[in-house]
Tab-separated table of C-alpha atoms in Angstrom:
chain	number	residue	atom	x	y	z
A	8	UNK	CA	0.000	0.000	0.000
A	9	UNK	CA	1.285	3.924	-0.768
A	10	UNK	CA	2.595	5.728	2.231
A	11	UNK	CA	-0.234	8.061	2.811
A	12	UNK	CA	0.071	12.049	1.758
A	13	UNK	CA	-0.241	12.940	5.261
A	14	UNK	CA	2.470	10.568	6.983
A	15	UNK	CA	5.196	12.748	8.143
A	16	UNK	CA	7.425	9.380	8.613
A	17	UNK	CA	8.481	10.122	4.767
A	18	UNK	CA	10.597	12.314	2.372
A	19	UNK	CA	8.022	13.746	0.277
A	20	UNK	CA	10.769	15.117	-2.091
A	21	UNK	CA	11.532	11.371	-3.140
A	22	UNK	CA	8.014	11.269	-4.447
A	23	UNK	CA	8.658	9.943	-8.124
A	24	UNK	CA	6.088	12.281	-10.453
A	25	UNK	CA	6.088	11.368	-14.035
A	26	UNK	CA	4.238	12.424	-17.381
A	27	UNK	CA	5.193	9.148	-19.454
A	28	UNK	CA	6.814	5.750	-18.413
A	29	UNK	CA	9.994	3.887	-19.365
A	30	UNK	CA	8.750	0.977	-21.248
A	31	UNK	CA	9.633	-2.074	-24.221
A	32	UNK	CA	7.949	-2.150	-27.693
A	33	UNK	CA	6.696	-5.255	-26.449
A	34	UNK	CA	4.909	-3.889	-23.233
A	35	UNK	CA	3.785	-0.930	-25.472
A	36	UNK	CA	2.085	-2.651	-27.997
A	37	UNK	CA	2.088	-2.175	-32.031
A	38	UNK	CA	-0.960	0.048	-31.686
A	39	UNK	CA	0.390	3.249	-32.564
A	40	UNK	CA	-2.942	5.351	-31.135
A	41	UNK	CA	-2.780	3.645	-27.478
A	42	UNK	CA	-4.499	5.220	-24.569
A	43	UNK	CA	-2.985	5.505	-20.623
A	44	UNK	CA	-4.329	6.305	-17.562
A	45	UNK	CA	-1.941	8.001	-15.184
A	46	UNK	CA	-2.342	7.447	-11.115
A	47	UNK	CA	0.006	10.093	-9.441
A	48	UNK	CA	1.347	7.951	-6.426
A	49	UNK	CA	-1.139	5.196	-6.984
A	50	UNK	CA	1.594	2.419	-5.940
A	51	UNK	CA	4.766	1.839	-3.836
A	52	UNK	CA	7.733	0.689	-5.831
A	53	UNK	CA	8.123	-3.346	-5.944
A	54	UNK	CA	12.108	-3.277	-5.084
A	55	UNK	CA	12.192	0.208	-3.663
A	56	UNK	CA	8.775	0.800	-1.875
A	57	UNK	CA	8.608	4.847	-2.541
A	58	UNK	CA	5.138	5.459	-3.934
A	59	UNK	CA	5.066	6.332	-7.980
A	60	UNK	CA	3.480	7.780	-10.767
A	61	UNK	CA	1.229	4.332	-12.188
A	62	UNK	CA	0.476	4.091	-15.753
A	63	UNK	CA	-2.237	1.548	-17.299
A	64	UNK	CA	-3.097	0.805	-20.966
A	65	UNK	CA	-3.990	-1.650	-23.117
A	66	UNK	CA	-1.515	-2.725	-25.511
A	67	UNK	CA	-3.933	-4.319	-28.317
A	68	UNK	CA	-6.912	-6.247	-29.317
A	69	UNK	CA	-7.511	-9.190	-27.361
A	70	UNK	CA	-4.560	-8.260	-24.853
A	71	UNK	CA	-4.734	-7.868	-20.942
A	72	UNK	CA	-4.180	-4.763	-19.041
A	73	UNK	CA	-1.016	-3.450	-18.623
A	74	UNK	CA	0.547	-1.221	-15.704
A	75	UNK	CA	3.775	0.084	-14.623
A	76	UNK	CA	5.704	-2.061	-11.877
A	77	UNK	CA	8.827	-0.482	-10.370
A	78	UNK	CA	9.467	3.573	-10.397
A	79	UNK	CA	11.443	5.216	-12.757
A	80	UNK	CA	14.807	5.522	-10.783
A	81	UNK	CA	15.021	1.633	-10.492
A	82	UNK	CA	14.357	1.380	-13.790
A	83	UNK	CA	17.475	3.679	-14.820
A	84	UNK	CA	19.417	1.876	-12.501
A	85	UNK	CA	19.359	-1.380	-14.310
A	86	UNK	CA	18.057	0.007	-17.466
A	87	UNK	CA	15.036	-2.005	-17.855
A	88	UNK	CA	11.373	-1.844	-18.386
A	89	UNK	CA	9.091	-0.836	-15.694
A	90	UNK	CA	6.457	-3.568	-16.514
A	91	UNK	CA	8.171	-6.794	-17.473
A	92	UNK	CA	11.889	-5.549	-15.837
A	93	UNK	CA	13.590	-7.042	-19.063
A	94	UNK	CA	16.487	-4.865	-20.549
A	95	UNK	CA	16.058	-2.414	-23.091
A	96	UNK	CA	18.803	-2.609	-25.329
A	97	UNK	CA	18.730	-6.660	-25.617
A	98	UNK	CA	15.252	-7.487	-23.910
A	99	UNK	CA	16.533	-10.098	-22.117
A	100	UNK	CA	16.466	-10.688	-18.225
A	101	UNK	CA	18.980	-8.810	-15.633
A	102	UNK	CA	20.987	-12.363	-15.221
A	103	UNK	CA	21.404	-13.133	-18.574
A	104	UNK	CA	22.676	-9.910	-19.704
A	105	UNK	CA	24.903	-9.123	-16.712
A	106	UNK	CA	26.691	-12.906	-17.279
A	107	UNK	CA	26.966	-11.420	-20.785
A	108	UNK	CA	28.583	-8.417	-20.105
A	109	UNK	CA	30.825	-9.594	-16.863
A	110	UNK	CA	28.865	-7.339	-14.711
A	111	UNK	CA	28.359	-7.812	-10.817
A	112	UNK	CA	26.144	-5.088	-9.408
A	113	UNK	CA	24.930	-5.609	-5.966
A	114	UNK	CA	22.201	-3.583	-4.708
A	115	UNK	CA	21.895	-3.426	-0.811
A	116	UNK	CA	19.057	-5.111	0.894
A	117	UNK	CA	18.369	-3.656	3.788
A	118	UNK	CA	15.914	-0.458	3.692
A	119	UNK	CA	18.336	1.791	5.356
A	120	UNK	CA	21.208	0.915	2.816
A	121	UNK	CA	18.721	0.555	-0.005
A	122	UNK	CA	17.540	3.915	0.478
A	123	UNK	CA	21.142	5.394	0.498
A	124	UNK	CA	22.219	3.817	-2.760
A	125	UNK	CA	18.884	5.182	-3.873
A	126	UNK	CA	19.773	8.794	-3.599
A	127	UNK	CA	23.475	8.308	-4.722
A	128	UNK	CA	22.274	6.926	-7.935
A	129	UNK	CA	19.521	9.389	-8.365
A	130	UNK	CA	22.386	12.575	-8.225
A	131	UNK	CA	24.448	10.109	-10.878
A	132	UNK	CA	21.518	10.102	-13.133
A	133	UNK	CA	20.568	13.943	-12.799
A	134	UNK	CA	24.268	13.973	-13.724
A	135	UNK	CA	23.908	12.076	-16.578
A	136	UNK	CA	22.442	13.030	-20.240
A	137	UNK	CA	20.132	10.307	-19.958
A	138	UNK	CA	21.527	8.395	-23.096
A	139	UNK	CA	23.336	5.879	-21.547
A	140	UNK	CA	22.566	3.390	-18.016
A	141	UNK	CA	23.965	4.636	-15.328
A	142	UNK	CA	26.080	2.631	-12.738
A	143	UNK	CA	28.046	-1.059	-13.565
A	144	UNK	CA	25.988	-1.102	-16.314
A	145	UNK	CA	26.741	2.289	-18.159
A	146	UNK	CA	30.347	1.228	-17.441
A	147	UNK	CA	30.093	-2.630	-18.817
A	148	UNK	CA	31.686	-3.068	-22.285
A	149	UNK	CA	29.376	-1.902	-25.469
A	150	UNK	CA	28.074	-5.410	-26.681
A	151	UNK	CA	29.080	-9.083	-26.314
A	152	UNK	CA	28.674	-11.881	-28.927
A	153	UNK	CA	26.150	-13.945	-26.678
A	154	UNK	CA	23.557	-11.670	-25.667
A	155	UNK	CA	24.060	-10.898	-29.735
A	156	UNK	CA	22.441	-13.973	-30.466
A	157	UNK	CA	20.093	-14.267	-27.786
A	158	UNK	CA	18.700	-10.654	-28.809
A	159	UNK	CA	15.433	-10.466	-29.993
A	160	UNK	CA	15.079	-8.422	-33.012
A	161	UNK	CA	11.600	-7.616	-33.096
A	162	UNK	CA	8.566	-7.550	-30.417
A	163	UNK	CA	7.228	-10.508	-28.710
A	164	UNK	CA	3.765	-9.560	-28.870
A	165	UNK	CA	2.379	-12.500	-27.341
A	166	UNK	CA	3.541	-11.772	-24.196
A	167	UNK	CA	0.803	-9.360	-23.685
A	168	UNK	CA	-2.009	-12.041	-24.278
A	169	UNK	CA	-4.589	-12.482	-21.428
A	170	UNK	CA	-4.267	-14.888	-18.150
A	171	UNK	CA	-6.263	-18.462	-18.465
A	172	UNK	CA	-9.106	-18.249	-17.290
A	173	UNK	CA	-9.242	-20.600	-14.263
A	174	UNK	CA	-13.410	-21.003	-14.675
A	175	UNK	CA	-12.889	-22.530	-18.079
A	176	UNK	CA	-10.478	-24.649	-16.670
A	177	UNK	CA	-12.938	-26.250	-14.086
A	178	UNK	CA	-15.674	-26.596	-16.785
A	179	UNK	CA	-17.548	-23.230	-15.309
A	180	UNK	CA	-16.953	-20.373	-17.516
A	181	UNK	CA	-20.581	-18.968	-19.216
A	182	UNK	CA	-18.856	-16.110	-20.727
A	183	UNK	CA	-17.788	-18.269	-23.927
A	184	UNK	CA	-16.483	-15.635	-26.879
A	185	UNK	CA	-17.310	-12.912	-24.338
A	186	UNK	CA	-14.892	-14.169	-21.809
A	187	UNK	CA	-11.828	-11.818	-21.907
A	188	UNK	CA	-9.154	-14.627	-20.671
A	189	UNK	CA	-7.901	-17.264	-22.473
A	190	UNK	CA	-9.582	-20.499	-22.821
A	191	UNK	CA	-6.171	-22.756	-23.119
A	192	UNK	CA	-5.032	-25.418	-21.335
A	193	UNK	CA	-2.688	-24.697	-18.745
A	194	UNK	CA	0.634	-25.662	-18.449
A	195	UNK	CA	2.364	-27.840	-16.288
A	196	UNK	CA	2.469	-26.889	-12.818
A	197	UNK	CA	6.016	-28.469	-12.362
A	198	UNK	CA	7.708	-26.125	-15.093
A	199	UNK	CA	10.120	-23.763	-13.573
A	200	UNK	CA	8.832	-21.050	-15.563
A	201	UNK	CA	5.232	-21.082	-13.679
A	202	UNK	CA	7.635	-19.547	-10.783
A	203	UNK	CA	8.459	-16.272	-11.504
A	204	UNK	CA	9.025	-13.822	-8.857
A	205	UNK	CA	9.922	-9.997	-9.834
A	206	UNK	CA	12.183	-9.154	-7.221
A	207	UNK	CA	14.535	-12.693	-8.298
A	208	UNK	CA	14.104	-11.079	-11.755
A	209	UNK	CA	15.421	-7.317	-10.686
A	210	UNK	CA	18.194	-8.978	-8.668
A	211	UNK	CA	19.241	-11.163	-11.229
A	212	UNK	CA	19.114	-14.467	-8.958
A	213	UNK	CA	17.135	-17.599	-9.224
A	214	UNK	CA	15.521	-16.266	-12.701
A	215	UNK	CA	14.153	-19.532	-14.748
A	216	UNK	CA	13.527	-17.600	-17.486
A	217	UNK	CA	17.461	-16.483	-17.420
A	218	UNK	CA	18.669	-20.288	-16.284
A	219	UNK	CA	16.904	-21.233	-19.879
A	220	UNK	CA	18.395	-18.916	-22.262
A	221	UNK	CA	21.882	-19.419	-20.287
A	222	UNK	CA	21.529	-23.258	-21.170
A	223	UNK	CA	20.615	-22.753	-24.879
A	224	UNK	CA	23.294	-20.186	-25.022
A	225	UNK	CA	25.776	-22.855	-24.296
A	226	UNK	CA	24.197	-25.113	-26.203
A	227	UNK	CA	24.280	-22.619	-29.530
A	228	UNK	CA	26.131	-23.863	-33.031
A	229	UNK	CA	28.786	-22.947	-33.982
A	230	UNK	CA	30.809	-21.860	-37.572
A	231	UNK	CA	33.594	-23.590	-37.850
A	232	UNK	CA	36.172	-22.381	-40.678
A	233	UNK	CA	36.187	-25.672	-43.297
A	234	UNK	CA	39.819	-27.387	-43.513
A	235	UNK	CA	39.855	-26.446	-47.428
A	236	UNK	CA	42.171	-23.366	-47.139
A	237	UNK	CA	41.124	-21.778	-50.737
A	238	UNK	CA	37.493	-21.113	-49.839
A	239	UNK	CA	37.747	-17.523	-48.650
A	240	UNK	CA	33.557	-17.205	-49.904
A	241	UNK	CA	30.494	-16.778	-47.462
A	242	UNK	CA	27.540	-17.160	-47.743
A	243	UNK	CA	24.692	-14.721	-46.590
A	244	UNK	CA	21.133	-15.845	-46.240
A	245	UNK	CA	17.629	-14.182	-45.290
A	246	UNK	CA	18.521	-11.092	-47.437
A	247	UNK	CA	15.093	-10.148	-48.578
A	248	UNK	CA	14.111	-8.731	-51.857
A	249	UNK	CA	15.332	-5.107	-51.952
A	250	UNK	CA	19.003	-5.508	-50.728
A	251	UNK	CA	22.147	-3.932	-52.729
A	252	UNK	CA	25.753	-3.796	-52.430
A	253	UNK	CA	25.369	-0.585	-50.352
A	254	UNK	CA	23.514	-3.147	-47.791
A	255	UNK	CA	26.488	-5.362	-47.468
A	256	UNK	CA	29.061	-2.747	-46.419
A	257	UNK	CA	29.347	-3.905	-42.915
A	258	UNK	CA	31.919	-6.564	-44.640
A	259	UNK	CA	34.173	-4.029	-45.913
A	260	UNK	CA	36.094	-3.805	-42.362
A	261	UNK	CA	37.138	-7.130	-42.435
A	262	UNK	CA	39.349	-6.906	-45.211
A	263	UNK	CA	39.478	-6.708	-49.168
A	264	UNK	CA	36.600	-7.902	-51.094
A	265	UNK	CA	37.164	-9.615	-54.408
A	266	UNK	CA	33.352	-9.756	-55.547
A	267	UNK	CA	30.463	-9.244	-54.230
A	268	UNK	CA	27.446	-11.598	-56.023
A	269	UNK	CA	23.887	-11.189	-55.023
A	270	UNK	CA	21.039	-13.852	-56.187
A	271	UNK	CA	18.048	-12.086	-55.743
A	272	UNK	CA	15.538	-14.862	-56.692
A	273	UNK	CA	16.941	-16.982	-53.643
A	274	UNK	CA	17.561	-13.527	-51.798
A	275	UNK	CA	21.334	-14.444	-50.999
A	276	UNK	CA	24.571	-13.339	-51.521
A	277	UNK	CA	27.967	-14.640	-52.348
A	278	UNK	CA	30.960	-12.562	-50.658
A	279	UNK	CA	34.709	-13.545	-51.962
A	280	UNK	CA	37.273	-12.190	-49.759
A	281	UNK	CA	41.028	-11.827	-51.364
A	282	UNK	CA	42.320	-13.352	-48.218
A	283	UNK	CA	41.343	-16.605	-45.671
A	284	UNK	CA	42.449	-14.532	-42.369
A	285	UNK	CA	39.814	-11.785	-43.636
A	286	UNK	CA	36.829	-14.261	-44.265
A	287	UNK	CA	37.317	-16.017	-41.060
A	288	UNK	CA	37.241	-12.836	-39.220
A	289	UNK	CA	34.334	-11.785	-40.923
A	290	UNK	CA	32.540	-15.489	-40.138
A	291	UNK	CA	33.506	-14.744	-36.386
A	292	UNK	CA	31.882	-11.354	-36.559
A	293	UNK	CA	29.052	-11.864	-37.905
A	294	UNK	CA	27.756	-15.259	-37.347
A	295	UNK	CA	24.187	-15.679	-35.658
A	296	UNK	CA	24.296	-11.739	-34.861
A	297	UNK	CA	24.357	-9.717	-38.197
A	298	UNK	CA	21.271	-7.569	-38.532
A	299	UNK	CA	20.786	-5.578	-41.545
A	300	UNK	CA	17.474	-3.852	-42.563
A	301	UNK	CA	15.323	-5.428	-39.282
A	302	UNK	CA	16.874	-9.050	-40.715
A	303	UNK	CA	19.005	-11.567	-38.905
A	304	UNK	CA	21.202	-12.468	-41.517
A	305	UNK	CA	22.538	-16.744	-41.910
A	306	UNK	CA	26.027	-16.753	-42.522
A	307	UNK	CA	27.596	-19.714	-43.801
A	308	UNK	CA	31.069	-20.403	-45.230
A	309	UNK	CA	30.828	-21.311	-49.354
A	310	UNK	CA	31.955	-24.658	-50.593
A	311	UNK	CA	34.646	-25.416	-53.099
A	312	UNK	CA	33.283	-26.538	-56.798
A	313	UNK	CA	34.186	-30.047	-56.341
A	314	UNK	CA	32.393	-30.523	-53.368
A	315	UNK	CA	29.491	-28.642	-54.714
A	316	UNK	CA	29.460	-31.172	-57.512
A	317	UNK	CA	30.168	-34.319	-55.708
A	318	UNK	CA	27.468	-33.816	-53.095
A	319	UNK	CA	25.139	-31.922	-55.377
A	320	UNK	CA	21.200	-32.458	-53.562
A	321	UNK	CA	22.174	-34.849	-50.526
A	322	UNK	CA	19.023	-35.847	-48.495
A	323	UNK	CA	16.906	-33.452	-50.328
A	324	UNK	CA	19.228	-30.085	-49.384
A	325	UNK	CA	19.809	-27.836	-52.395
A	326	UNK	CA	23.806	-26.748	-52.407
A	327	UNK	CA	22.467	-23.749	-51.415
A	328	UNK	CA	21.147	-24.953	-47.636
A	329	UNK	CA	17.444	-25.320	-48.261
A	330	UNK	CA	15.488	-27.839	-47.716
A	331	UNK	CA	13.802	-29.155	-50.644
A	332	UNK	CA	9.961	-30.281	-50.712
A	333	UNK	CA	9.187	-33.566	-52.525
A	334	UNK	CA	7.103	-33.476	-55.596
A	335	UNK	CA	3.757	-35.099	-55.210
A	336	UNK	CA	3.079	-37.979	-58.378
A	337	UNK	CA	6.735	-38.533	-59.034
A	338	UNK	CA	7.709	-42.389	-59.018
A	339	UNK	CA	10.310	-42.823	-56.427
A	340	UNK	CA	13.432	-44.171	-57.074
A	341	UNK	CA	14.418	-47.562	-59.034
A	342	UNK	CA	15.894	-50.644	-57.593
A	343	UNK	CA	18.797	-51.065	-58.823
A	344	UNK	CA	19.482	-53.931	-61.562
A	345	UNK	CA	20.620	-57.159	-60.673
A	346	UNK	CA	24.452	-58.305	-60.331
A	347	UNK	CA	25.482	-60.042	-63.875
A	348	UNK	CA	27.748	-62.297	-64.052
A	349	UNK	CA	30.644	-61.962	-66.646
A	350	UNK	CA	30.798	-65.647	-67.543
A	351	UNK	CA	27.525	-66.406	-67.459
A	352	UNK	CA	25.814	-65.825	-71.405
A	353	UNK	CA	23.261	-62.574	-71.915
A	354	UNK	CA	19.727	-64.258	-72.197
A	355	UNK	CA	17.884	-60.751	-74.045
A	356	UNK	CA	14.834	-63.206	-75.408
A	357	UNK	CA	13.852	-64.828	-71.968
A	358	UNK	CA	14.814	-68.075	-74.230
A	359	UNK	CA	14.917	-71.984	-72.433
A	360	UNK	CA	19.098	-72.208	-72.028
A	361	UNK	CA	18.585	-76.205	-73.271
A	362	UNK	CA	17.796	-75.360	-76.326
A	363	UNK	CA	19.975	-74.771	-79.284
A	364	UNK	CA	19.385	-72.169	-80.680
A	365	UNK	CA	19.701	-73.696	-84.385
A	366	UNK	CA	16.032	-75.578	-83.079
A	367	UNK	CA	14.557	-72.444	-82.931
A	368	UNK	CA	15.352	-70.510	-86.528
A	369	UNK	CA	12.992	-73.069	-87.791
A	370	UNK	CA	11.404	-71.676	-91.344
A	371	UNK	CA	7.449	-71.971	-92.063
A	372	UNK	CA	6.594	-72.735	-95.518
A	373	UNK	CA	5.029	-69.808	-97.384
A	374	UNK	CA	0.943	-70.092	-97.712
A	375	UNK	CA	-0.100	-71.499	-101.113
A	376	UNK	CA	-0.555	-69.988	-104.432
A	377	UNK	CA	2.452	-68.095	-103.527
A	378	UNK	CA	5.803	-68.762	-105.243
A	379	UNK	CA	8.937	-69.064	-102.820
A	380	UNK	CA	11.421	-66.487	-103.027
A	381	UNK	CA	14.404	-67.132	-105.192
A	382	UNK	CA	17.336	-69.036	-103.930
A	383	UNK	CA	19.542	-66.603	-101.324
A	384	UNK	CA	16.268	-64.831	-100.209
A	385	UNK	CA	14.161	-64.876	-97.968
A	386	UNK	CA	14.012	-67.501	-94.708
A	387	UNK	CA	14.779	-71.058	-95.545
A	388	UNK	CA	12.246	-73.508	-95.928
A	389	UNK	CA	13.719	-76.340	-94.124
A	390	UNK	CA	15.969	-76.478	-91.318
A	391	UNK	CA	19.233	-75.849	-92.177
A	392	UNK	CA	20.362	-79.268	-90.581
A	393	UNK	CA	17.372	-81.453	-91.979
A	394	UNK	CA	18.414	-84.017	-94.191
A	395	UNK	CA	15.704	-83.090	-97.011
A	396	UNK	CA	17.072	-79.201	-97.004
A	397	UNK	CA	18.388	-78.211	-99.950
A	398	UNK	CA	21.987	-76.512	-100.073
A	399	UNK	CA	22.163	-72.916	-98.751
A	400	UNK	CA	23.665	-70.711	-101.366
A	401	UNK	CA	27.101	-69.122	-100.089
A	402	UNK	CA	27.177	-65.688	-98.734
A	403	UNK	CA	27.276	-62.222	-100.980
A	404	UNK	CA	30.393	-61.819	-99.903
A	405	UNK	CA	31.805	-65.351	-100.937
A	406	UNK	CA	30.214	-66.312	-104.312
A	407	UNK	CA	32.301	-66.076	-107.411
A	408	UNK	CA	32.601	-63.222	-109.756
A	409	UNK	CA	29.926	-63.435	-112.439
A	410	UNK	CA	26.216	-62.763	-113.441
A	411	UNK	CA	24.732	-60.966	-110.517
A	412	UNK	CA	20.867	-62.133	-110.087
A	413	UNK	CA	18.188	-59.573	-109.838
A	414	UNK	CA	14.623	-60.023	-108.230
A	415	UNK	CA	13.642	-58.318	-111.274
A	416	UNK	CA	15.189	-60.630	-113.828
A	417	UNK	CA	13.517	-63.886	-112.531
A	418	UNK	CA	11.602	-65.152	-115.224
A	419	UNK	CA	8.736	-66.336	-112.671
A	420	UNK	CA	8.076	-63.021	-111.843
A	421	UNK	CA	4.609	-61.977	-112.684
A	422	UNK	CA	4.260	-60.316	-116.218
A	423	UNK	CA	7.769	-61.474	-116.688
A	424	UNK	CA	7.105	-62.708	-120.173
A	425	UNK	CA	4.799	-59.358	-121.210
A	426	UNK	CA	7.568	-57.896	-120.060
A	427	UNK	CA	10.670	-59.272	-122.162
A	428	UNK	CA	8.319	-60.619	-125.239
A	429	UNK	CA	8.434	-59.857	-128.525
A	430	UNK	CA	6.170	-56.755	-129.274
């Protein structure tokens, strides 16, 4: 409860009075026309107990009430929101950020000492132009590669959706569509992140939500430099469709650039540095924590062309990283054909091996009223080994020099003697 107006126990002058508050984009909302109510003194501080200016909105459709937490001179202090107490610059809790940065700032606990640190940090930030944090963390180094990647880059609107509504959960909400919390399913009681406290948060001790993005933080990939010395290419993804070489500048400080190739249609690039020590620098740089244009940007080291054309697609990844979706009413693949063996005769005709194959060129006699074909044409009309078969002429190739026989000249011929008669 606020210390009351009239109490003379208390240093009016520490009164915080305020005509806006210190929030996220996420606790603001993406409604740009967003409507606050303003309590002067309506609450006492969470972590400092000095009553403060209280602001409550509504950050969206569909979204639950929002208010102001903590004053404004503990929320300078460890430059974070005064709703959700996540940072500002990274939006990511106290712990995680002051791990990232190698920061240790202990805030006294007791009121008397609380109180004291109070003021001296209020005359630092009167002091101050209000640009930077004040304290260990205005002194803390500019950036660090892991709260990089655990960044967000844009707002988490979700996190402004209503509570569950505990009457649907025991089967007794009436409201239905009306009802203005969420009809979900809650989740499970033992997860460390139902057990939140705001004062663990401000502190930067026992934070679950901080213990879980310190694990996947160790946990992340990462880009090792390929053993082929001669690539000196990388590869950037997620590009979008309107970037240009004037985009890709931030690659320039690494060292000289050979060529710089963008693929619009797959909205990549292709950077060629003239030197390994320069591309691996850049990989190192910018891996998992390159944001151009509102983008995070995939960084990947290029591939030598005979790799690229040994592995080619592999498990349905394109060279260039994507996964490929399988065509619906393609045949899949074919088995592959059976061993031959190299001694073992080529059977094309599916014909029975015990045969001879002399038994099967047998020739059918032609139908009658038809005259057989003259001799050296056409199939024989015995078998060749018959005893009854009549002698095959010898081959074109091996008959003597002489008169040459024509179909046309065969005096059986119909209209053969028309043809060659006297007129």
């Amino acid at each position: 409860m606020a210390t009351s107006l009239g109490s003379n126990t208390y240093n009016r002058q520490n009164w915080e009075d305020a005509d806006f508050p210190i929030l996220c984009q996420t606790c603001l909302g993406e409604n740009p026309y967003i409507r606050m109510t303003k309590e002067k003194y309506g609450k006492e501080c969470k972590i400092c107990a000095r009553p403060f200016t209280v602001f409550r909105w509504c950050p969206g459709t569909r979204m639950r009430f929002k208010k102001t937490e903590v004053c404004q001179t503990c929320s300078k202090m460890k430059n974070v929101c005064q709703t959700c107490l996540l940072d500002l610059e990274y939006g990511l809790p106290i712990q995680v950020r002051d791990t990232g940065l190698s920061v240790k700032d202990d805030i006294p606990r007791s009121d008397v000492n609380k109180e004291y640190y109070t003021q001296n940090m209020e005359r630092e930030i009167a002091n101050s132009d209000g640009t930077r944090p004040v304290g260990q963390v205005g002194k803390a180094a500019s950036s660090s590669d892991m709260l990089l990647k655990l960044a967000r880059t844009t707002p988490y609107y979700k996190r402004n959706r209503p509570h569950i509504c505990s009457f649907w959960v025991k089967g007794e909400c009436k409201r239905g569509e009306e009802c203005p919390y969420r009809h979900e399913k809650p989740t499970d009681p033992d997860d460390p992140l139902a057990d939140q406290n705001i004062k663990d948060r401000y502190y930067g001790i026992n934070d679950p939500v901080a213990d879980k993005l310190l694990k996947r933080a160790s946990t992340m990939p990462r880009l090792d430099p390929p053993d082929d010395k001669s690539i000196t290419t990388l590869y950037i993804g997620g590009l979008g469709d309107t970037v240009t070489d004037g985009d890709l500048n931030h690659f320039y400080q690494f060292g000289e650039i050979r060529t710089i190739t963008i693929v619009q249609r797959q909205q990549c690039a292709f950077i060629q540095f003239a030197t390994r020590q320069a591309a691996e620098m850049a990989a190192e740089k910018s891996f998992n924590k390159l944001i151009i244009n509102g983008r995070r940007l995939t960084v990947k080291w290029g591939r030598s062309q005979a790799a690229r054309g040994k592995d080619g697609l592999k498990d349905g990844v394109s060279e260039m990283g994507t996964r490929l979706d399988p065509v619906p009413g393609l045949p899949g693949a074919l088995p592959p054909p059976p061993a031959l063996d190299e001694e073992a005769p080529a059977n094309y005709f599916n014909l029975d091996p015990s045969s001879s194959p002399a038994v099967m060129n047998i020739g059918l006699p032609p139908p009658p009223g038809i005259n057989p074909p003259p001799p050296g044409f056409g199939p024989p009309m015995f078998h060749p080994m018959g005893p009854m078969a009549p002698p095959m002429p010898p081959p074109m190739s091996m008959r003597p020099p002489g008169q040459i026989h024509y179909p046309s000249q065969d005096p059986q011929r119909m209209g053969a003697h028309a043809a060659h008669g006297p007129l």
